[in-house]
Each structure stands twice: as C-alpha cells, then as structure tokens.
Amino acid sequence: MAKQLNPNDVLLEVKDLKKHFVSRHGLFGQHTTRVQAVDGVSFKILRGETLGLVGESGCGKSTTGRTIIRLYDVTSGEVIFDGVDISKVSQGEMRQYRKKIQMIFQDPYASLNSRMTVGDIIGEPIDIHNIAKGEERQKIIWNLLERVGLSKEHANRYPHEFSGGQRQRIGIARALAVNPDFIICDEPISALDVSIQAQVVNMLEDLQKELGLTYLFIAHDLSMVKHISDRIGVMYLGKLVELANSDELYDNPNHPYSQALLSAIPIPDPDATKHGQRIVLEGDVPSPINPPSGCRFRTRCKYVMDVCKEVEPEFIEISPNHFSACHLNTVNK
Amino acid sequence: MSEQTINKALWENIPKENKDAEVISRPSMTYWQDAWRRLKKNKLSMLGLLFIFFMVMTAIIGPYVISHDYSTQQLQLANIPPKIDIYKVDDATYIYMHSEYKLFNVTADGLLSDKIKETENDLTNRKRVYNIDGNEVVLDYSYASKKVEENPDGVKFKLFMNGEEMKVYDSVHNKSYVLGTDGLGRDMLARVIYGARISLLIAFIATVVNFFIGVLYGGVSGYFGGRVDNLMMRIVDIINVIPLLLYVILLSVIIGSGLKSIIIALGSVYWVSMARIVRGQVLSLKEQEYVLAARTLGASSMRIMIRHLIPNAMGPIIVSMTMLIPSAIFTEAFLSFIGLGVNAPLASWGTLANDALGGLRSYPYQLFYPSLAISVTMLAFNFLGDGLRDALDPRLRK
C-alpha cells in the first residue's frame, strides 16, 4: 500500500478519551455502578489514512467509535476533528460535523429501517441537511446506488429484499450521501460471509482512493484489518495497549496481548501451524465495572511481574511510530 | 494414449453480466402488503373483518333504510315478540292474541295493523268480549287463576268464537317489527341498529383518543428514558389504579351522565395500556442500529420518532387498538347497563339490555338481541385482533 500521507495533516486526534456508563439503581438512584467502557484512549488519524482498531468483544472498540461521533456523550478527554474539539460542542453545533463524520454499522439487517424504501434510506441524510430536493435528490440517490454497485431500479425496493452484502452497500451509500471526510466503520464486515467481506472491503478501499476518505476501521477479524489498515491499534478492556503500522504490528508485536491475539490468526499452511505456537490466554476478560489495578492485562499475562499490579504502564514509543503499554519495555532496560 | 487437443477457449470463464447479479426478480412487497397476505389466510379473522364491515355499514346506513324510527313510541303495540301466534276468524280476518290479553288485527303473513277494542270487559268473571266482523269473540282469561284440578292443561286463557273454542291457526314471523317491540312499543331492530351506532361511535372515539395520547405519551416516555420515563410511568400507574367505575361516577356527577362523560372517561383512562405498549416498543427500538444511524446523520428527535420509531412500532399498536375496541364496547355496555350510560331515548346495546331486564321472563327476546349484538361484535374484533397479531408479528416474518 503506497499511500502518500502527510504526517502533519492530522484529521482526527483523540486525547485521553474516556467514556464511563453510569447506571443508577435503588429507589432513589443512590447506588451507582460505573462501567469504564473506554478509559483513556489517545490516537491520531492522518487525512486519507485507515486506522484499524482491534480487540476482543467488550473491549470498548465500538464505544470508542460511537463516542467520537457523539452518539454517546464524552465523559472526559478531547476529540479534535480538523482542529476543532467536537467532544464538547452542543448537539445543535454537532450537526454541521455530522456531514463530515459518518458511520457504517455492523449489522446490515438492523441498520436499515425496514419500513422505508432504499431510496428514502439513502435520501434521509439529503433531507436532513437540505442538500437537494425533488429531481436533484433523486439523481444523487441514483448516483450513490450506482457508486456502490447497485442499480437505480433498487431505489423503490425495501431492505428485506436485499442480501446482507447488498444491504451493507446500501448502508455505505447512506454514509456517502453527505460527502463525508471521515467514516467510522464499526465492524462493517463481521456479519457478512467471507466472499462478501472481500467485496465490501475492496469497495471501501476503492472509495477511499476515489474520494480521499479517512477510515477508522473497527473489527475483530485480524487478517481483514491488516489488509485494509495503514496502522492498527489494539484495545484491551477500555485501553489502547499497542499502536503501530500494520506490518510492524504483525511482524513484531510487542504487547503480550497483541502477541496472543496475533497467534490466533489461522495460517493457511500446515507446516507453519506446526511450528508456530498458539498462545492461549487463560481466564476471562475482567469486568470493566471493576478493572484490575495497575496493568489491566496482568490477570491473564504470562509475564506478569510485581510492578504490573501497582503501576499502570505508560503508553510509550518503543520504536518509531510503534507505541506500546507494557512494563516489560521499561523494566528490563 | 493419444494426445487430444482441447480448445483453450473452453476453459475461459463464462462472463458474468454484472447487472444480472444484482437483479431482484421477486415482486416488491411492502410490509403492509405482506401482512395483508398473511391475514387473508386466517379464515376466522376474515370472517371477523367481514362482520365488522357489515356492522359498520349497517350502523351507518341502517337507520335510513328501515321503516321504523328508533324513538317513536307505539304504546298500544308494546312488547310484541318477533314470532306471533295467530287465530283465524274468517278467510280475510286473522287476530293475534298478545300475552297481555290484548287482541290485534293481523294479516295471515304476520303484518300487524291495530288493537281491537273490546265491546264488553267483565272484570269479575275475567272475560272480554269483542265483535270482529259480526262474530262474537270471547277471551276468557280466568284460567290463569284457576286451581290445578280445574285446569289440568295449565292453560292461561281460552278464546271462543261464537261459543266455539279457537285453536292457534299459525305461528308466523312478525312482519311489522322484525325483532319485535320494546316496552314502549319502539321497534327493536331500529334500536339495536341505533345502539350499534352509539357503541361503535364510542369505541371509535375511545380508540382514536387512545391512539394519539397513548402513542405520544408512550413515545416520549420511551424515547427520553431515564428520569422522564420514570416520572411519566408513575403517573400512568396512578391513573391505572383508579377504578374506571369510580371515575365515571365522579364524571357523571360533574358533567352529568351520558355519551359525553362515557367518552371522556374512556378516553382519559384507556390510553394507559397503549402508552405502556408504545413505551416498551420505543425503548427497545431506539437502540436499533437504524436509529443510531439516523442520529449520526443528525436527525432530530421528532424525525426519529415519526419516521423510524412509530412506523416500526405500528404492528403492536394496531393489534392493541383492535383489542381495545371490544373492551371499550363492553365497558360502554356495562356502564349503560348499570345506568351510567346514554340517556333515553338514545339507545346503546347496554341500555337496551338494561331495559329488557324488567320483562325478562315474559319477553326474553328484548335481552337476547342486544346481547347477541354485543357478543358477536366483541368476538369479531377479537378474532380480527388475533389474526392481526399473527400477521404483524415480526417474529413470524420470514
């Protein structure tokens, strides 16, 4: 992937983003439970870049995406989009940024309203932002449908008449309707079968080339993430544990969790599997309501040391553009 | 093995027409067309729907078609049943003997004309003498008070013409009043049809009011959730625990009993169940990804509510509305029955049933027809509601 990226042209910067869900119970809500879904995540995305975000279920990847687009209110931290901190603007002011940031959802069956025609679904952002009316609106819808490989006859159909892959493409067309700069792809291919996954991923890549889009690509399918991403961040229990260029991460995973995650990728070569070792993690992910002290991964880490329990490891640059949060990097030196 | 030459062109992939892959050949079917297709398969529901249609049409045009008015009293022709026993005087003259010992002129096929005036009324011997076309007809109703030994057959009266006992000539349908008349000589058919108007009107208004208040209230409560939801649902709980009867009695005291107070009472209390259903639906639907998608697009709460949440909750809303109609009809009938309903001469099925109570042993038909109307209508709505639930249930949707 020979993309020309300007390292100074940062489109989105996330600084120490936190999203805690507080639930109240008891008669007067006197007891509170705090779920630390995202707890201090920082990263930058350059214009035209694709940042992959991986991690197991419940680690806060989707919450990170949804918090960036303000589906959830930010608990603390900053989300700087194109130089403006959008984490604190009002919902009314947020409207203009909604034209620039869009989202593609995981479940193509749930993300389209089954009572609306495909034309109306794609036309909804056009109506909301008063982009066009009447014939012009129709033309935009047809263009978008053709852009995602469907035909204009499909505009009068209902979502349930389409296959999963087609529906996901309708979702992409809807996101493209406002001409966004940045698209958050929230596991857009997890619900699709493998042949369709490639189709959708290739389309996302083509669209990126044509329209100069920037992606935050959230997924748990590591091979697919490696294929599409320039850089990859690994999340564990609400925190970013490692962030590196995709090739670097796959060749030299630094964090024990990344190593375990990558060892789980099946390799289509019987010899390689014999020699390679599969790191199996013991135990379950601890609850984000009451995360472990110090390093959050320490309960399942085979290199666990005393320091891991007391001190939270810092997210440091261990080699150029390769960040990791593990005490192994500092203690041994 | 001889070498065979295989044409390389055979190994070429068959070019796939890109367009063909995306064509959908199935005819386009909206949610409602699909639901209607499934509803049509349910025979009982269609029967119910047909009956409701028939009932509504009857209620609308019936009063203009039938010859009698619902409020015109014919006191002489009171309490005449739908089936009458007639006696023959001569070939052109037939009489009907009413159980209140009154004689009426009637034709052979059951068309009533007028009451015959007696020429002599002997109260001591319990005899009435009539002169019909020169024949002396004597009605002896002393048998009713005779002892069993003297009256072994248990008859209550005997009719004699010129000294000879008359036998029942025929039992014919009442042509003048198909369903008979009530205690004030009003046509039962006209009153039952008119009752359908009142009952269906109340059901319709109650349902429309429920729909608007319930959907709005439940929608707001479910959409905003949290503290707003908590507060709004507690108000619903409070309204729900006040017995409807108490409510109607209080309203009747303030604005007087009648159509208005029943409609206000039903309208102000019945939306509670609708609000709960809509709230539950909205609560689950608002977490759906298409709602999140609309929010990321910057859609307003109003737009999300109208375009996304309510259309998707429409199935359960319609089912609960169809189930609510029979309940409203029954409540109205019940309130009218205990005397809190519409005022005379207006008739609803409940007041008709109530009016019939006094003469129940003598004239059971007066209770039978309004009760039948109530039961069959409720049954029809329930059948339709069941069918709609099956047809609109997304879990059964394939």
XYZ file of C-alpha atoms in Angstrom:
731
model
C 0.000 0.000 0.000
C 1.815 3.031 -1.227
C -0.313 5.812 0.082
C 1.143 9.292 0.275
C 0.259 10.602 3.699
C 1.374 13.897 5.151
C 2.379 13.207 8.782
C 1.457 16.765 9.751
C -2.031 16.678 8.290
C -3.922 15.218 11.252
C -7.641 14.881 10.564
C -8.694 13.461 13.883
C -6.921 13.465 17.193
C -8.299 11.699 20.213
C -6.742 12.724 23.531
C -7.283 10.660 26.649
C -10.871 9.850 25.673
C -12.977 8.369 28.446
C -16.488 7.062 28.309
C -17.947 5.720 31.519
C -21.512 4.457 31.658
C -23.103 5.194 34.992
C -26.168 3.238 35.947
C -28.191 4.169 38.966
C -30.196 1.732 40.966
C -32.007 1.643 44.225
C -35.225 3.508 44.882
C -33.748 6.986 44.562
C -30.743 6.050 42.464
C -28.416 6.252 45.414
C -26.285 3.321 44.281
C -24.230 3.779 41.158
C -22.287 1.367 39.008
C -19.636 2.780 36.723
C -18.742 0.804 33.633
C -15.419 2.076 32.322
C -16.039 1.152 28.706
C -13.345 3.438 27.322
C -10.766 4.636 29.783
C -8.141 6.964 28.389
C -7.596 6.269 24.709
C -5.363 8.527 22.606
C -4.514 8.314 18.936
C -4.181 10.393 15.798
C -5.513 9.675 12.340
C -3.928 11.362 9.327
C -6.001 12.571 6.404
C -6.510 9.717 3.972
C -5.318 7.110 6.415
C -7.047 3.989 7.683
C -6.614 3.211 11.333
C -7.678 -0.275 12.368
C -8.943 -0.881 15.864
C -8.946 -4.474 17.087
C -9.646 -6.242 20.306
C -11.979 -8.876 21.678
C -15.676 -8.374 22.317
C -16.450 -5.859 25.038
C -13.087 -4.129 24.985
C -14.574 -0.773 24.031
C -13.795 -0.549 20.307
C -17.342 0.215 19.257
C -17.849 2.563 22.195
C -14.762 4.485 21.105
C -16.234 4.886 17.620
C -19.641 5.864 18.889
C -18.190 8.341 21.350
C -16.132 10.019 18.625
C -19.281 10.587 16.579
C -21.109 11.750 19.721
C -23.708 9.018 19.843
C -22.603 8.949 23.456
C -21.604 11.971 25.465
C -17.920 12.129 26.264
C -17.066 11.580 29.931
C -13.709 13.309 29.598
C -10.970 13.859 27.067
C -10.878 15.593 23.717
C -11.855 14.670 20.187
C -10.209 17.148 17.843
C -11.606 16.944 14.348
C -9.988 19.202 11.780
C -8.693 21.457 14.528
C -11.959 21.734 16.499
C -12.715 19.902 19.723
C -16.067 18.297 18.969
C -16.318 16.497 22.289
C -17.911 19.478 23.977
C -19.949 21.231 21.287
C -23.740 21.127 21.636
C -25.836 18.694 19.626
C -27.008 21.614 17.515
C -23.460 22.647 16.633
C -22.601 19.000 16.128
C -24.988 18.901 13.157
C -22.502 20.514 10.805
C -19.848 17.970 11.787
C -22.261 15.139 11.142
C -21.887 15.964 7.461
C -18.160 15.354 7.733
C -18.113 12.318 10.010
C -20.210 9.305 9.126
C -20.574 5.786 10.335
C -21.120 2.361 8.806
C -22.732 -0.125 11.136
C -22.104 -3.724 11.954
C -25.425 -5.416 11.329
C -26.741 -4.791 7.818
C -30.089 -6.224 8.886
C -30.557 -3.866 11.824
C -29.013 -0.743 10.393
C -31.668 -0.153 7.713
C -35.216 0.792 8.649
C -37.362 -1.936 7.163
C -40.344 0.403 6.699
C -38.511 2.738 4.339
C -37.575 2.204 0.715
C -33.906 2.094 -0.147
C -34.315 5.430 -1.925
C -35.685 7.029 1.236
C -32.981 5.474 3.391
C -30.232 6.901 1.209
C -32.200 10.129 0.804
C -32.586 10.665 4.551
C -29.251 12.474 5.059
C -30.055 14.575 1.975
C -33.365 15.588 3.539
C -31.923 16.212 6.994
C -29.203 18.506 5.734
C -31.374 20.057 2.986
C -28.830 19.135 0.356
C -31.235 18.704 -2.541
C -34.899 18.317 -3.370
C -37.064 16.648 -5.992
C -35.352 15.522 -9.135
C -31.909 16.531 -7.988
C -32.318 14.433 -4.848
C -33.379 11.501 -6.990
C -30.297 11.881 -9.139
C -27.987 11.925 -6.131
C -29.627 8.766 -4.836
C -29.233 7.005 -8.175
C -25.602 8.046 -8.421
C -24.921 6.750 -4.932
C -26.629 3.449 -5.699
C -24.540 3.016 -8.820
C -21.403 4.008 -6.959
C -21.899 1.086 -4.549
C -22.660 -1.320 -7.380
C -26.449 -1.357 -7.240
C -28.792 -0.051 -9.893
C -31.307 2.758 -9.749
C -34.228 0.340 -10.006
C -33.370 -0.688 -6.464
C -34.418 2.676 -5.047
C -38.053 1.615 -4.765
C -37.321 -1.671 -3.073
C -37.422 -2.431 0.634
C -34.344 -3.535 2.594
C -35.627 -7.033 3.319
C -35.462 -7.819 -0.391
C -31.675 -7.481 -0.408
C -28.896 -9.818 0.646
C -26.569 -8.978 3.517
C -23.817 -7.684 1.239
C -26.233 -5.565 -0.760
C -27.685 -4.138 2.416
C -24.251 -3.258 3.731
C -23.598 -1.423 0.468
C -26.844 0.489 0.947
C -25.543 1.463 4.389
C -22.327 2.669 2.777
C -24.277 4.666 0.189
C -26.217 6.335 3.009
C -22.964 7.277 4.749
C -21.591 8.696 1.490
C -24.675 10.812 0.811
C -23.370 13.755 2.845
C -19.903 13.678 1.261
C -18.051 12.925 4.490
C -14.308 13.248 5.073
C -14.149 10.642 7.785
C -16.030 7.374 8.133
C -16.125 5.209 11.214
C -16.580 1.610 10.100
C -17.989 -0.216 13.114
C -17.273 -3.852 12.275
C -18.809 -3.432 8.817
C -17.867 -6.902 7.649
C -18.316 -9.053 10.764
C -21.871 -10.029 9.853
C -21.083 -10.926 6.252
C -19.814 -14.160 4.808
C -16.242 -14.320 3.577
C -16.760 -13.783 -0.160
C -18.937 -10.766 0.532
C -16.442 -9.424 3.092
C -13.808 -9.106 0.389
C -16.297 -7.418 -1.905
C -17.208 -4.805 0.718
C -13.610 -4.240 1.843
C -12.442 -3.763 -1.739
C -15.236 -1.308 -2.299
C -14.253 0.635 0.810
C -10.673 0.787 -0.497
C -11.807 1.981 -3.925
C -13.970 4.650 -2.359
C -11.048 5.786 -0.235
C -8.906 6.197 -3.329
C -11.601 7.993 -5.290
C -12.935 10.278 -2.590
C -9.898 10.646 -0.340
C -11.749 9.255 2.680
C -10.252 8.610 6.081
C -11.381 5.497 7.951
C -11.455 4.325 11.496
C -11.911 0.625 10.879
C -13.168 -1.295 13.896
C -13.064 -5.081 13.615
C -12.039 -8.259 15.263
C -11.046 -10.097 12.091
C -7.295 -9.520 12.215
C -6.404 -10.585 8.684
C -9.024 -8.305 7.173
C -7.877 -5.404 9.366
C -4.295 -5.922 8.262
C -5.406 -5.851 4.651
C -7.191 -2.519 4.857
C -5.373 -0.606 7.595
C -2.268 1.555 7.461
C -1.901 1.478 11.212
C -3.541 -0.714 13.798
C -4.430 -0.084 17.426
C -5.016 -2.964 19.801
C -7.501 -2.388 22.619
C -7.929 -4.313 25.815
C -10.526 -3.514 28.457
C -11.053 0.122 27.520
C -7.421 0.943 26.888
C -5.182 1.083 23.881
C -2.321 -1.328 24.591
C -0.423 -1.121 21.330
C -0.424 1.073 18.243
C 1.843 0.536 15.238
C 1.993 0.350 11.469
C 0.138 -2.733 10.391
C 3.169 -4.597 9.026
C 5.226 -3.686 12.082
C 2.490 -4.885 14.412
C 2.131 -8.180 12.608
C 5.867 -8.802 12.389
C 6.897 -7.518 15.803
C 4.004 -7.485 18.226
C 5.287 -6.000 21.446
C 2.490 -6.270 23.956
C 1.798 -9.790 25.297
C -1.871 -9.311 24.485
C -1.120 -8.412 20.867
C 1.118 -11.442 20.643
C -1.661 -13.699 21.888
C -4.168 -12.068 19.563
C -1.956 -12.453 16.511
C -1.075 -16.052 17.298
C -4.761 -16.806 16.939
C -4.796 -15.969 13.224
C -5.084 -19.204 11.290
C -2.312 -19.607 8.727
C -3.240 -21.486 5.561
C -0.067 -23.595 5.691
C 0.070 -26.872 7.643
C 3.836 -26.613 8.263
C 3.646 -23.121 9.615
C 0.952 -24.097 12.088
C 3.048 -26.996 13.357
C 5.988 -24.773 14.139
C 4.224 -21.638 15.232
C 2.959 -21.633 18.774
C -0.531 -20.671 19.634
C -0.687 -18.572 22.779
C -3.840 -19.463 24.601
C -4.979 -16.884 27.135
C -6.221 -18.197 30.436
C -9.337 -16.930 32.095
C -11.919 -14.382 31.036
C -11.777 -10.674 30.420
C -12.160 -8.937 33.796
C -15.257 -6.817 34.270
C -14.939 -3.184 33.149
C -17.002 -2.248 36.218
C -14.117 -3.181 38.451
C -10.961 -3.438 36.342
C -7.699 -4.814 37.811
C -5.291 -2.327 39.342
C -2.102 -1.410 37.536
C -1.887 -3.074 34.164
C -5.297 -4.281 33.123
C -3.923 -7.290 31.337
C -1.966 -8.580 34.318
C -4.603 -11.151 35.336
C -4.078 -13.054 32.099
C -0.482 -12.168 31.246
C 2.131 -14.925 31.441
C 4.938 -12.396 32.015
C 3.204 -10.801 34.983
C 5.537 -9.055 37.478
C 5.015 -7.339 40.820
C 5.155 -3.914 39.264
C 2.217 -4.728 36.992
C -0.113 -4.844 39.961
C 0.834 -1.436 41.314
C 1.785 0.795 38.440
C -0.185 1.349 35.289
C 2.195 1.003 32.337
C 2.667 4.096 30.220
C 1.908 4.203 26.539
C 5.391 4.869 25.166
C 7.023 4.883 21.773
C 9.287 1.852 21.768
C 10.429 2.305 18.199
C 9.479 4.953 15.621
C 5.717 5.013 15.290
C 5.320 1.919 17.450
C 3.637 2.566 20.781
C 3.038 0.006 23.489
C 1.930 -0.011 27.098
C 3.823 -2.769 28.867
C 6.241 -2.821 31.811
C 8.449 -5.327 30.004
C 9.683 -2.474 27.825
C 10.919 -0.386 30.746
C 11.844 -2.833 33.497
C 14.419 -4.852 31.606
C 16.267 -1.819 30.339
C -2.878 -42.568 -25.096
C -3.308 -40.357 -27.985
C -2.936 -36.684 -27.407
C -6.165 -34.855 -27.594
C -6.329 -31.216 -28.336
C -8.624 -29.296 -26.090
C -9.803 -25.996 -27.288
C -8.429 -23.474 -24.834
C -11.462 -21.297 -25.250
C -13.452 -23.902 -23.338
C -11.541 -23.037 -20.186
C -12.440 -19.397 -20.290
C -14.780 -18.197 -17.563
C -18.259 -17.520 -18.711
C -18.518 -13.752 -18.476
C -20.871 -12.780 -15.729
C -23.157 -9.910 -16.503
C -22.590 -7.626 -13.584
C -26.120 -6.282 -13.736
C -27.738 -9.713 -13.599
C -26.146 -10.496 -10.283
C -27.939 -7.665 -8.567
C -31.370 -8.036 -10.149
C -34.200 -8.894 -7.784
C -36.883 -10.854 -9.561
C -39.300 -11.153 -6.666
C -42.125 -8.638 -6.855
C -41.744 -5.770 -4.465
C -43.880 -6.208 -1.382
C -44.276 -3.695 1.385
C -44.678 -4.657 4.999
C -48.418 -3.991 4.842
C -48.961 -5.996 1.674
C -47.142 -8.863 3.300
C -49.224 -8.582 6.465
C -52.462 -8.450 4.438
C -51.421 -11.554 2.522
C -50.947 -13.395 5.804
C -54.151 -12.034 7.326
C -56.133 -13.260 4.327
C -55.073 -16.813 5.120
C -56.698 -16.622 8.548
C -60.349 -17.544 7.939
C -61.673 -16.533 11.358
C -60.068 -13.115 11.099
C -61.504 -12.525 7.673
C -64.908 -13.573 8.986
C -64.477 -11.105 11.830
C -63.387 -8.379 9.438
C -66.361 -9.075 7.175
C -68.746 -8.929 10.122
C -67.226 -5.681 11.388
C -67.581 -4.195 7.912
C -71.194 -5.359 7.780
C -71.833 -3.968 11.260
C -70.328 -0.595 10.436
C -72.277 -0.332 7.187
C -75.490 -1.292 8.979
C -74.863 1.275 11.678
C -74.253 3.982 9.089
C -76.998 3.345 6.547
C -79.354 1.102 8.522
C -81.446 3.846 10.154
C -82.195 5.355 6.727
C -83.273 2.051 5.245
C -85.601 0.553 7.835
C -89.144 1.888 8.066
C -89.305 2.493 11.815
C -87.707 5.209 13.855
C -85.733 4.260 16.956
C -87.573 6.678 19.228
C -91.194 6.645 18.008
C -93.404 5.081 20.644
C -96.497 2.994 19.816
C -97.725 2.253 23.311
C -100.567 0.065 22.013
C -98.055 -2.134 20.215
C -95.726 -2.608 23.178
C -93.839 -5.835 23.875
C -94.756 -7.637 20.682
C -92.359 -10.522 20.093
C -90.717 -11.320 16.753
C -92.766 -14.531 16.409
C -96.536 -14.386 16.903
C -99.394 -16.918 17.203
C -102.390 -16.003 15.094
C -106.008 -17.196 15.138
C -108.318 -17.313 12.170
C -111.654 -15.551 12.349
C -112.510 -15.947 8.689
C -110.598 -16.111 5.438
C -109.865 -12.403 5.406
C -109.555 -11.787 9.130
C -106.906 -13.043 11.461
C -106.233 -11.976 15.009
C -103.110 -12.040 17.154
C -103.525 -12.742 20.832
C -100.896 -10.928 22.877
C -99.778 -12.364 26.195
C -101.135 -9.277 27.942
C -104.612 -10.428 26.814
C -104.962 -7.936 24.038
C -106.186 -8.742 20.554
C -104.713 -7.274 17.381
C -105.806 -7.376 13.779
C -103.182 -9.142 11.753
C -102.775 -10.495 8.242
C -102.122 -14.179 7.553
C -98.418 -13.482 6.857
C -97.889 -11.526 10.084
C -98.448 -7.847 9.309
C -99.890 -6.203 12.414
C -102.402 -3.426 11.996
C -104.224 -2.238 15.122
C -105.542 -3.217 18.510
C -109.158 -4.386 18.615
C -111.379 -2.527 21.026
C -113.445 -4.797 23.269
C -117.210 -4.315 23.399
C -117.508 -5.610 26.925
C -114.979 -6.034 29.726
C -116.252 -8.277 32.502
C -113.680 -7.829 35.252
C -115.380 -10.084 37.803
C -115.575 -13.134 35.520
C -112.342 -12.209 33.773
C -113.806 -12.141 30.308
C -113.500 -9.778 27.437
C -115.957 -9.736 24.577
C -115.047 -8.498 21.122
C -117.065 -8.028 17.995
C -114.965 -8.938 14.984
C -116.743 -8.757 11.607
C -120.030 -9.673 13.302
C -118.506 -12.642 15.122
C -118.555 -12.631 18.879
C -115.085 -13.457 20.158
C -114.767 -14.096 23.889
C -111.421 -14.038 25.662
C -111.684 -15.932 28.915
C -108.551 -15.332 30.990
C -109.910 -16.723 34.235
C -107.934 -19.953 33.661
C -104.749 -18.346 34.839
C -106.072 -18.085 38.406
C -107.877 -21.444 38.466
C -106.643 -24.305 40.593
C -104.743 -27.194 39.015
C -107.700 -29.616 39.434
C -109.999 -27.379 37.442
C -107.383 -26.539 34.839
C -105.355 -29.718 34.223
C -103.783 -28.459 30.973
C -102.352 -25.382 32.673
C -103.623 -23.001 30.006
C -103.879 -19.359 30.950
C -106.728 -18.370 28.689
C -109.101 -19.631 26.105
C -110.534 -17.886 23.074
C -114.062 -18.655 21.972
C -115.674 -17.585 18.713
C -119.458 -17.784 18.715
C -119.204 -20.190 21.676
C -116.644 -22.472 19.969
C -113.057 -22.714 21.218
C -110.452 -21.279 18.814
C -107.212 -23.088 18.074
C -103.911 -21.470 17.073
C -104.079 -21.191 13.301
C -100.413 -20.490 12.632
C -97.231 -19.187 14.177
C -95.828 -16.517 11.893
C -92.954 -14.024 11.887
C -93.798 -10.517 12.892
C -93.626 -8.635 9.591
C -94.230 -5.210 11.071
C -91.483 -5.412 13.686
C -88.908 -7.974 12.659
C -87.271 -8.111 16.087
C -90.437 -7.194 17.959
C -91.046 -4.072 20.013
C -89.883 -2.963 23.424
C -91.932 -1.971 26.459
C -92.826 1.380 24.914
C -93.696 -0.038 21.502
C -90.467 1.055 19.820
C -89.023 -1.085 17.070
C -86.284 -3.332 18.474
C -84.469 -3.606 15.140
C -84.209 0.150 14.817
C -82.999 0.390 18.387
C -80.398 -2.363 18.029
C -79.079 -0.712 14.862
C -79.103 2.646 16.550
C -77.342 1.046 19.526
C -74.662 -0.170 17.143
C -74.136 3.453 16.121
C -73.629 4.587 19.694
C -71.498 1.609 20.676
C -69.277 1.816 17.605
C -69.024 5.588 17.925
C -67.830 5.299 21.490
C -65.418 2.538 20.534
C -64.098 4.589 17.633
C -63.604 7.783 19.629
C -62.039 5.924 22.539
C -59.636 4.214 20.146
C -58.647 7.371 18.300
C -58.077 9.232 21.569
C -56.101 6.282 22.905
C -54.026 6.146 19.799
C -52.992 9.790 19.926
C -52.491 10.157 23.663
C -51.019 6.692 24.124
C -48.583 6.883 21.228
C -47.460 10.394 22.089
C -47.134 9.734 25.812
C -45.524 6.316 25.458
C -43.281 7.535 22.668
C -41.967 10.497 24.651
C -41.541 8.383 27.765
C -39.663 5.626 25.969
C -37.572 7.899 23.783
C -36.233 10.154 26.507
C -35.992 7.348 29.054
C -34.301 7.723 32.407
C -35.866 10.112 34.856
C -38.508 11.402 32.435
C -39.610 7.848 31.753
C -39.689 7.034 35.437
C -41.867 10.017 36.275
C -44.236 9.530 33.334
C -44.710 5.857 34.055
C -45.505 6.529 37.712
C -48.257 8.908 36.547
C -49.542 6.101 34.353
C -49.502 3.772 37.340
C -51.534 6.238 39.374
C -54.136 6.630 36.627
C -54.239 2.896 36.236
C -55.094 2.164 39.860
C -58.179 4.393 39.914
C -61.125 2.112 39.143
C -62.864 3.108 35.932
C -66.276 2.858 37.584
C -65.367 5.370 40.269
C -64.018 7.637 37.620
C -67.187 7.506 35.529
C -69.408 8.092 38.557
C -67.370 11.139 39.526
C -67.513 12.454 35.978
C -71.248 11.860 35.796
C -71.665 13.923 38.932
C -69.746 16.800 37.394
C -70.898 16.824 33.792
C -73.949 14.617 34.012
C -74.290 11.084 32.754
C -74.471 10.463 29.062
C -72.447 9.948 25.954
C -70.016 12.749 26.738
C -68.986 11.509 30.157
C -68.500 7.954 28.906
C -66.324 9.164 26.058
C -64.299 11.399 28.371
C -63.932 8.621 30.914
C -62.841 6.018 28.371
C -60.609 8.469 26.539
C -58.841 9.643 29.663
C -58.188 6.237 31.160
C -57.846 3.716 28.353
C -54.722 5.202 26.773
C -52.701 3.856 29.686
C -52.232 0.389 28.239
C -51.422 1.849 24.830
C -48.810 4.143 26.382
C -47.176 1.176 28.071
C -47.025 -0.832 24.870
C -45.608 2.058 22.853
C -43.085 2.862 25.560
C -41.842 -0.716 25.625
C -41.540 -0.790 21.857
C -39.742 2.547 21.657
C -37.425 1.567 24.480
C -36.203 -1.443 22.521
C -36.361 0.118 19.055
C -34.337 3.196 19.939
C -31.247 1.035 20.458
C -31.565 -0.418 16.958
C -28.755 0.482 14.604
C -31.004 2.261 12.132
C -31.969 4.718 14.861
C -28.305 5.204 15.725
C -27.649 5.708 12.028
C -30.336 8.385 11.873
C -28.760 10.071 14.876
C -25.311 10.058 13.322
C -26.917 11.721 10.304
C -28.151 14.485 12.585
C -31.871 13.648 12.532
C -33.974 15.473 15.122
C -35.815 13.590 17.864
C -39.099 14.431 16.139
C -37.913 12.950 12.876
C -36.581 9.808 14.530
C -39.879 9.389 16.345
C -42.107 9.883 13.299
C -40.005 8.274 10.599
C -38.330 5.459 12.475
C -39.806 4.570 15.836
C -43.568 4.841 15.351
C -43.724 3.105 11.937
C -41.770 0.205 13.381
C -43.972 0.015 16.460
C -47.130 0.150 14.331
C -47.733 -3.616 14.426
C -48.225 -3.910 18.194
C -50.061 -0.564 18.211
C -52.636 -1.767 15.703
C -53.059 -5.088 17.466
C -53.650 -3.403 20.792
C -56.073 -0.973 19.146
C -58.137 -3.824 17.720
C -58.137 -5.494 21.103
C -59.104 -2.232 22.758
C -62.235 -1.689 20.669
C -64.172 -4.681 22.054
C -63.054 -3.745 25.525
C -64.383 -0.198 25.016
C -67.652 -1.524 23.590
C -68.058 -3.817 26.538
C -67.222 -1.107 29.072
C -69.759 1.203 27.460
C -72.377 -1.560 27.518
C -71.579 -2.290 31.126
C -71.766 1.356 32.187
C -75.030 1.809 30.284
C -76.345 -1.366 31.837
C -75.814 -0.117 35.364
C -77.460 3.166 34.442
C -74.454 5.411 33.875
C -74.786 5.340 30.138
C -76.579 7.270 27.448
C -79.904 8.858 28.270
C -83.282 7.914 26.789
C -84.420 7.924 24.056
C -80.859 7.265 22.835
C -80.147 3.576 22.840
C -76.933 1.704 23.215
C -76.672 -2.042 23.498
C -76.100 -1.717 27.222
C -79.221 0.380 27.851
C -81.271 -1.967 25.653
C -80.147 -4.905 27.779
C -80.962 -2.953 30.905
C -84.429 -2.009 29.630
C -85.141 -5.656 28.876
C -84.426 -6.789 32.423
C -87.847 -5.838 33.816
C -89.765 -8.037 31.424
C -87.111 -10.716 31.136
C -89.419 -13.650 31.977
C -92.170 -12.577 29.598
C -90.135 -11.043 26.793
C -86.654 -12.615 26.763
C -86.148 -11.596 23.110
C -85.667 -7.998 24.276
C -82.491 -9.042 26.089
C -81.422 -11.588 23.514
C -80.865 -9.293 20.532
C -78.723 -6.583 22.137
C -76.714 -9.253 23.980
C -76.206 -11.115 20.735
C -75.022 -7.921 19.069
C -72.544 -7.228 21.894
C -71.192 -10.778 21.933
C -70.831 -11.194 18.192
C -69.188 -7.800 17.750
C -66.710 -8.479 20.534
C -65.989 -11.893 19.104
C -65.433 -10.424 15.648
C -62.989 -7.816 16.950
C -61.151 -10.408 18.991
C -60.824 -12.743 16.010
C -59.527 -9.876 13.916
C -57.115 -8.842 16.654
C -55.750 -12.365 16.967
C -55.277 -12.597 13.224
C -53.599 -9.200 13.090
C -51.229 -10.159 15.861
C -50.160 -13.228 13.936
C -49.923 -11.281 10.682
C -47.952 -8.355 12.087
C -45.708 -10.222 14.495
C -42.185 -9.634 13.230
C -41.044 -12.888 14.769
C -43.215 -14.818 12.345
C -41.971 -12.723 9.458
C -39.790 -14.592 7.010
